[in-house]
């Protein structure tokens, strides 16, 4: 890399000559440095140093990760189910957020653990209260799309202090829930990045 920094742009043959190696011996190393983003190669020009630090390359890598790469299956309930049934669903599915849909399977609300806990405190009969009374309604729901950069959704989760966001597909009638992004999904992406499983 130092040779390229000092003499770039420089051909692979010239680099090999300076190191007393064959071009074939050097080819895998140059390929790795190019794929990693430290060097760039241009036909008939040669290799040159990109000037990017490891941190910048990591940031570039993170910005390329899309929501669709890490989204998980959404857990939805109909707006007419009872608060009691929603609590049971949340417990059985082991999730922290439920997405509420109408009879046309369109997103109309979100239920968090806090919403259900708040409804549970008091003397109401939870089997008779529909979730549409206690849910957060549209348009107060943050949504994302599968092609959104994952880092932008992470920033929204932090900013809005929420645990999950529905991944939606926009239709003529409204939003169809096709996935979810949670703090757990973010953690999985971070672990994959640390293990260098991400391209």
PDB file of C-alpha atoms in Angstrom:
ATOM      1  CA  UNK A   1       0.000   0.000   0.000  1.00  0.00           C
ATOM      2  CA  UNK A   2       2.902   2.336   0.774  1.00  0.00           C
ATOM      3  CA  UNK A   3       4.277   1.817  -2.737  1.00  0.00           C
ATOM      4  CA  UNK A   4       0.916   2.813  -4.209  1.00  0.00           C
ATOM      5  CA  UNK A   5       0.717   5.826  -1.857  1.00  0.00           C
ATOM      6  CA  UNK A   6       4.191   6.977  -2.915  1.00  0.00           C
ATOM      7  CA  UNK A   7       4.080   6.157  -6.639  1.00  0.00           C
ATOM      8  CA  UNK A   8       0.396   5.899  -7.603  1.00  0.00           C
ATOM      9  CA  UNK A   9      -1.116   5.582 -10.035  1.00  0.00           C
ATOM     10  CA  UNK A  10       1.087   2.567 -10.607  1.00  0.00           C
ATOM     11  CA  UNK A  11       0.585  -0.663 -12.552  1.00  0.00           C
ATOM     12  CA  UNK A  12       0.551  -4.093 -10.959  1.00  0.00           C
ATOM     13  CA  UNK A  13       3.666  -4.982 -12.942  1.00  0.00           C
ATOM     14  CA  UNK A  14       5.570  -2.002 -11.515  1.00  0.00           C
ATOM     15  CA  UNK A  15       4.515  -2.870  -7.953  1.00  0.00           C
ATOM     16  CA  UNK A  16       5.619  -6.481  -8.456  1.00  0.00           C
ATOM     17  CA  UNK A  17       8.948  -5.279  -9.867  1.00  0.00           C
ATOM     18  CA  UNK A  18       9.597  -3.052  -6.828  1.00  0.00           C
ATOM     19  CA  UNK A  19       8.917  -6.024  -4.515  1.00  0.00           C
ATOM     20  CA  UNK A  20      10.871  -8.532  -6.635  1.00  0.00           C
ATOM     21  CA  UNK A  21       7.745 -10.640  -7.054  1.00  0.00           C
ATOM     22  CA  UNK A  22       5.719 -11.854 -10.011  1.00  0.00           C
ATOM     23  CA  UNK A  23       2.469 -10.129 -10.922  1.00  0.00           C
ATOM     24  CA  UNK A  24       0.620 -13.429 -10.312  1.00  0.00           C
ATOM     25  CA  UNK A  25       1.981 -13.644  -6.739  1.00  0.00           C
ATOM     26  CA  UNK A  26       0.780 -10.122  -6.002  1.00  0.00           C
ATOM     27  CA  UNK A  27      -2.646 -10.409  -7.662  1.00  0.00           C
ATOM     28  CA  UNK A  28      -4.575 -11.793  -4.593  1.00  0.00           C
ATOM     29  CA  UNK A  29      -3.154  -9.084  -2.305  1.00  0.00           C
ATOM     30  CA  UNK A  30      -4.074  -6.325  -4.738  1.00  0.00           C
ATOM     31  CA  UNK A  31      -7.548  -7.808  -5.143  1.00  0.00           C
ATOM     32  CA  UNK A  32      -8.086  -7.803  -1.342  1.00  0.00           C
ATOM     33  CA  UNK A  33      -6.874  -4.210  -0.963  1.00  0.00           C
ATOM     34  CA  UNK A  34      -9.115  -3.141  -3.847  1.00  0.00           C
ATOM     35  CA  UNK A  35     -12.184  -5.000  -2.524  1.00  0.00           C
ATOM     36  CA  UNK A  36     -11.569  -3.566   0.960  1.00  0.00           C
ATOM     37  CA  UNK A  37     -11.568  -0.077  -0.528  1.00  0.00           C
ATOM     38  CA  UNK A  38      -8.011   0.968   0.333  1.00  0.00           C
ATOM     39  CA  UNK A  39      -6.942   0.939  -3.333  1.00  0.00           C
ATOM     40  CA  UNK A  40      -8.758   1.605  -6.579  1.00  0.00           C
ATOM     41  CA  UNK A  41      -7.815   0.131  -9.916  1.00  0.00           C
ATOM     42  CA  UNK A  42      -8.385   1.730 -13.292  1.00  0.00           C
ATOM     43  CA  UNK A  43      -7.749  -0.063 -16.590  1.00  0.00           C
ATOM     44  CA  UNK A  44      -4.653   1.216 -18.406  1.00  0.00           C
ATOM     45  CA  UNK A  45      -3.896   3.568 -15.488  1.00  0.00           C
ATOM     46  CA  UNK A  46      -3.074   1.283 -12.587  1.00  0.00           C
ATOM     47  CA  UNK A  47      -3.640   1.283  -8.857  1.00  0.00           C
ATOM     48  CA  UNK A  48      -3.996   4.364  -6.697  1.00  0.00           C
ATOM     49  CA  UNK A  49      -4.583   4.959  -2.997  1.00  0.00           C
ATOM     50  CA  UNK A  50      -8.145   6.027  -2.120  1.00  0.00           C
ATOM     51  CA  UNK A  51      -7.050   7.917   0.990  1.00  0.00           C
ATOM     52  CA  UNK A  52      -9.811   6.343   3.052  1.00  0.00           C
ATOM     53  CA  UNK A  53      -9.155   5.302   6.639  1.00  0.00           C
ATOM     54  CA  UNK A  54     -10.460   2.087   8.157  1.00  0.00           C
ATOM     55  CA  UNK A  55     -13.203   4.118   9.886  1.00  0.00           C
ATOM     56  CA  UNK A  56     -14.318   5.702   6.626  1.00  0.00           C
ATOM     57  CA  UNK A  57     -14.389   2.326   4.900  1.00  0.00           C
ATOM     58  CA  UNK A  58     -16.446   0.881   7.771  1.00  0.00           C
ATOM     59  CA  UNK A  59     -18.844   3.837   7.580  1.00  0.00           C
ATOM     60  CA  UNK A  60     -19.212   3.282   3.822  1.00  0.00           C
ATOM     61  CA  UNK A  61     -19.951  -0.383   4.463  1.00  0.00           C
ATOM     62  CA  UNK A  62     -22.566   0.419   7.121  1.00  0.00           C
ATOM     63  CA  UNK A  63     -24.334   2.921   4.849  1.00  0.00           C
ATOM     64  CA  UNK A  64     -24.803   0.214   2.201  1.00  0.00           C
ATOM     65  CA  UNK A  65     -26.756  -2.121   4.528  1.00  0.00           C
ATOM     66  CA  UNK A  66     -30.476  -2.024   3.729  1.00  0.00           C
ATOM     67  CA  UNK A  67     -33.483  -2.680   5.959  1.00  0.00           C
ATOM     68  CA  UNK A  68     -34.407  -5.661   3.769  1.00  0.00           C
ATOM     69  CA  UNK A  69     -31.114  -7.365   4.654  1.00  0.00           C
ATOM     70  CA  UNK A  70     -32.089  -7.609   8.332  1.00  0.00           C
ATOM     71  CA  UNK A  71     -35.865  -7.246   8.632  1.00  0.00           C
ATOM     72  CA  UNK A  72     -37.755  -9.971  10.453  1.00  0.00           C
ATOM     73  CA  UNK A  73     -41.318 -11.296  10.274  1.00  0.00           C
ATOM     74  CA  UNK A  74     -43.884  -8.826  11.643  1.00  0.00           C
ATOM     75  CA  UNK A  75     -46.341  -9.785  14.365  1.00  0.00           C
ATOM     76  CA  UNK A  76     -49.725  -8.257  13.629  1.00  0.00           C
ATOM     77  CA  UNK A  77     -53.130  -8.168  15.325  1.00  0.00           C
ATOM     78  CA  UNK A  78     -56.464  -6.939  14.046  1.00  0.00           C
ATOM     79  CA  UNK A  79     -57.697  -3.613  15.409  1.00  0.00           C
ATOM     80  CA  UNK A  80     -60.787  -5.312  16.878  1.00  0.00           C
ATOM     81  CA  UNK A  81     -58.957  -7.860  19.088  1.00  0.00           C
ATOM     82  CA  UNK A  82     -59.107  -7.298  22.827  1.00  0.00           C
ATOM     83  CA  UNK A  83     -56.265  -5.854  24.885  1.00  0.00           C
ATOM     84  CA  UNK A  84     -56.144  -9.209  26.693  1.00  0.00           C
ATOM     85  CA  UNK A  85     -55.639 -11.111  23.403  1.00  0.00           C
ATOM     86  CA  UNK A  86     -52.946  -8.631  22.357  1.00  0.00           C
ATOM     87  CA  UNK A  87     -51.089  -9.200  25.635  1.00  0.00           C
ATOM     88  CA  UNK A  88     -51.288 -12.972  25.086  1.00  0.00           C
ATOM     89  CA  UNK A  89     -50.031 -12.587  21.485  1.00  0.00           C
ATOM     90  CA  UNK A  90     -47.130 -10.398  22.600  1.00  0.00           C
ATOM     91  CA  UNK A  91     -46.184 -12.948  25.268  1.00  0.00           C
ATOM     92  CA  UNK A  92     -46.491 -16.007  22.977  1.00  0.00           C
ATOM     93  CA  UNK A  93     -44.618 -14.377  20.075  1.00  0.00           C
ATOM     94  CA  UNK A  94     -41.976 -12.967  22.456  1.00  0.00           C
ATOM     95  CA  UNK A  95     -41.983  -9.503  20.876  1.00  0.00           C
ATOM     96  CA  UNK A  96     -42.077  -5.988  22.286  1.00  0.00           C
ATOM     97  CA  UNK A  97     -44.229  -4.393  19.588  1.00  0.00           C
ATOM     98  CA  UNK A  98     -47.389  -5.453  17.773  1.00  0.00           C
ATOM     99  CA  UNK A  99     -48.544  -3.857  14.534  1.00  0.00           C
ATOM    100  CA  UNK A 100     -52.280  -3.300  14.302  1.00  0.00           C
ATOM    101  CA  UNK A 101     -54.034  -3.851  10.971  1.00  0.00           C
ATOM    102  CA  UNK A 102     -57.579  -3.313   9.741  1.00  0.00           C
ATOM    103  CA  UNK A 103     -59.780  -5.822   7.911  1.00  0.00           C
ATOM    104  CA  UNK A 104     -57.968  -5.005   4.642  1.00  0.00           C
ATOM    105  CA  UNK A 105     -54.593  -5.879   6.254  1.00  0.00           C
ATOM    106  CA  UNK A 106     -53.453  -2.232   6.217  1.00  0.00           C
ATOM    107  CA  UNK A 107     -51.462  -0.671   9.035  1.00  0.00           C
ATOM    108  CA  UNK A 108     -53.633   1.419  11.356  1.00  0.00           C
ATOM    109  CA  UNK A 109     -51.695   1.365  14.616  1.00  0.00           C
ATOM    110  CA  UNK A 110     -48.871   0.155  16.822  1.00  0.00           C
ATOM    111  CA  UNK A 111     -48.967  -1.376  20.286  1.00  0.00           C
ATOM    112  CA  UNK A 112     -45.940  -1.283  22.561  1.00  0.00           C
ATOM    113  CA  UNK A 113     -45.379  -3.031  25.878  1.00  0.00           C
ATOM    114  CA  UNK A 114     -45.971   0.335  27.559  1.00  0.00           C
ATOM    115  CA  UNK A 115     -49.379   0.735  25.864  1.00  0.00           C
ATOM    116  CA  UNK A 116     -50.486  -2.687  27.073  1.00  0.00           C
ATOM    117  CA  UNK A 117     -49.060  -2.168  30.559  1.00  0.00           C
ATOM    118  CA  UNK A 118     -50.822   1.207  30.850  1.00  0.00           C
ATOM    119  CA  UNK A 119     -54.130  -0.418  29.837  1.00  0.00           C
ATOM    120  CA  UNK A 120     -53.578  -3.231  32.354  1.00  0.00           C
ATOM    121  CA  UNK A 121     -53.226  -0.833  35.274  1.00  0.00           C
ATOM    122  CA  UNK A 122     -56.682  -0.076  36.543  1.00  0.00           C
ATOM    123  CA  UNK A 123     -59.934  -1.910  36.875  1.00  0.00           C
ATOM    124  CA  UNK A 124     -60.934  -2.244  33.215  1.00  0.00           C
ATOM    125  CA  UNK A 125     -62.025  -5.603  31.856  1.00  0.00           C
ATOM    126  CA  UNK A 126     -59.199  -6.284  29.348  1.00  0.00           C
ATOM    127  CA  UNK A 127     -61.228  -8.849  27.394  1.00  0.00           C
ATOM    128  CA  UNK A 128     -63.802  -6.202  26.415  1.00  0.00           C
ATOM    129  CA  UNK A 129     -61.507  -3.313  25.402  1.00  0.00           C
ATOM    130  CA  UNK A 130     -60.427  -3.391  21.727  1.00  0.00           C
ATOM    131  CA  UNK A 131     -56.808  -2.472  21.009  1.00  0.00           C
ATOM    132  CA  UNK A 132     -57.860   0.352  18.689  1.00  0.00           C
ATOM    133  CA  UNK A 133     -58.730   2.384  21.799  1.00  0.00           C
ATOM    134  CA  UNK A 134     -55.201   2.264  23.261  1.00  0.00           C
ATOM    135  CA  UNK A 135     -52.942   1.946  20.201  1.00  0.00           C
ATOM    136  CA  UNK A 136     -50.783   4.674  18.649  1.00  0.00           C
ATOM    137  CA  UNK A 137     -52.544   5.602  15.437  1.00  0.00           C
ATOM    138  CA  UNK A 138     -51.527   6.647  11.948  1.00  0.00           C
ATOM    139  CA  UNK A 139     -50.115   9.183  11.060  1.00  0.00           C
ATOM    140  CA  UNK A 140     -48.149   9.150  14.341  1.00  0.00           C
ATOM    141  CA  UNK A 141     -46.344   5.938  13.388  1.00  0.00           C
ATOM    142  CA  UNK A 142     -42.794   5.899  12.055  1.00  0.00           C
ATOM    143  CA  UNK A 143     -42.478   3.456   9.141  1.00  0.00           C
ATOM    144  CA  UNK A 144     -39.643   2.355   6.898  1.00  0.00           C
ATOM    145  CA  UNK A 145     -39.163   0.590   3.578  1.00  0.00           C
ATOM    146  CA  UNK A 146     -36.988  -2.431   2.772  1.00  0.00           C
ATOM    147  CA  UNK A 147     -34.655  -0.323   0.594  1.00  0.00           C
ATOM    148  CA  UNK A 148     -34.028   2.277   3.310  1.00  0.00           C
ATOM    149  CA  UNK A 149     -30.500   2.372   4.740  1.00  0.00           C
ATOM    150  CA  UNK A 150     -30.477   0.461   8.041  1.00  0.00           C
ATOM    151  CA  UNK A 151     -28.407   3.181   9.722  1.00  0.00           C
ATOM    152  CA  UNK A 152     -31.117   5.789   9.064  1.00  0.00           C
ATOM    153  CA  UNK A 153     -33.748   3.560  10.666  1.00  0.00           C
ATOM    154  CA  UNK A 154     -31.438   3.019  13.654  1.00  0.00           C
ATOM    155  CA  UNK A 155     -31.189   6.793  14.052  1.00  0.00           C
ATOM    156  CA  UNK A 156     -35.006   7.052  14.003  1.00  0.00           C
ATOM    157  CA  UNK A 157     -35.384   4.315  16.639  1.00  0.00           C
ATOM    158  CA  UNK A 158     -33.022   6.237  18.907  1.00  0.00           C
ATOM    159  CA  UNK A 159     -34.538   9.654  18.180  1.00  0.00           C
ATOM    160  CA  UNK A 160     -38.149   8.520  18.680  1.00  0.00           C
ATOM    161  CA  UNK A 161     -37.219   6.201  21.598  1.00  0.00           C
ATOM    162  CA  UNK A 162     -39.072   3.224  20.123  1.00  0.00           C
ATOM    163  CA  UNK A 163     -38.130  -0.447  20.040  1.00  0.00           C
ATOM    164  CA  UNK A 164     -39.376  -1.384  16.584  1.00  0.00           C
ATOM    165  CA  UNK A 165     -40.593  -0.004  13.290  1.00  0.00           C
ATOM    166  CA  UNK A 166     -42.847  -1.630  10.692  1.00  0.00           C
ATOM    167  CA  UNK A 167     -41.351  -2.273   7.282  1.00  0.00           C
ATOM    168  CA  UNK A 168     -44.113  -1.343   4.855  1.00  0.00           C
ATOM    169  CA  UNK A 169     -45.088  -1.441   1.216  1.00  0.00           C
ATOM    170  CA  UNK A 170     -47.130   1.540   0.048  1.00  0.00           C
ATOM    171  CA  UNK A 171     -50.357   0.621  -1.756  1.00  0.00           C
ATOM    172  CA  UNK A 172     -53.184   2.757  -3.157  1.00  0.00           C
ATOM    173  CA  UNK A 173     -55.202   2.211   0.018  1.00  0.00           C
ATOM    174  CA  UNK A 174     -52.445   2.566   2.610  1.00  0.00           C
ATOM    175  CA  UNK A 175     -49.465   0.758   4.101  1.00  0.00           C
ATOM    176  CA  UNK A 176     -49.123  -3.026   4.010  1.00  0.00           C
ATOM    177  CA  UNK A 177     -46.836  -4.407   6.738  1.00  0.00           C
ATOM    178  CA  UNK A 178     -44.195  -6.705   5.210  1.00  0.00           C
ATOM    179  CA  UNK A 179     -41.657  -6.864   8.034  1.00  0.00           C
ATOM    180  CA  UNK A 180     -40.279  -5.269  11.154  1.00  0.00           C
ATOM    181  CA  UNK A 181     -36.988  -3.762  12.232  1.00  0.00           C
ATOM    182  CA  UNK A 182     -36.123  -3.961  15.902  1.00  0.00           C
ATOM    183  CA  UNK A 183     -33.186  -3.216  18.152  1.00  0.00           C
ATOM    184  CA  UNK A 184     -32.425  -6.962  17.973  1.00  0.00           C
ATOM    185  CA  UNK A 185     -32.131  -6.718  14.160  1.00  0.00           C
ATOM    186  CA  UNK A 186     -29.709  -3.822  14.647  1.00  0.00           C
ATOM    187  CA  UNK A 187     -27.646  -5.906  17.073  1.00  0.00           C
ATOM    188  CA  UNK A 188     -27.509  -8.790  14.560  1.00  0.00           C
ATOM    189  CA  UNK A 189     -26.216  -6.402  11.885  1.00  0.00           C
ATOM    190  CA  UNK A 190     -23.565  -5.101  14.285  1.00  0.00           C
ATOM    191  CA  UNK A 191     -22.410  -8.632  15.163  1.00  0.00           C
ATOM    192  CA  UNK A 192     -22.269  -9.609  11.462  1.00  0.00           C
ATOM    193  CA  UNK A 193     -20.225  -6.488  10.785  1.00  0.00           C
ATOM    194  CA  UNK A 194     -17.794  -7.337  13.576  1.00  0.00           C
ATOM    195  CA  UNK A 195     -17.445 -10.872  12.218  1.00  0.00           C
ATOM    196  CA  UNK A 196     -17.044  -9.352   8.744  1.00  0.00           C
ATOM    197  CA  UNK A 197     -19.985 -11.345   7.351  1.00  0.00           C
ATOM    198  CA  UNK A 198     -21.308  -8.292   5.527  1.00  0.00           C
ATOM    199  CA  UNK A 199     -20.232  -7.582   1.961  1.00  0.00           C
TER     200      UNK A 199
END
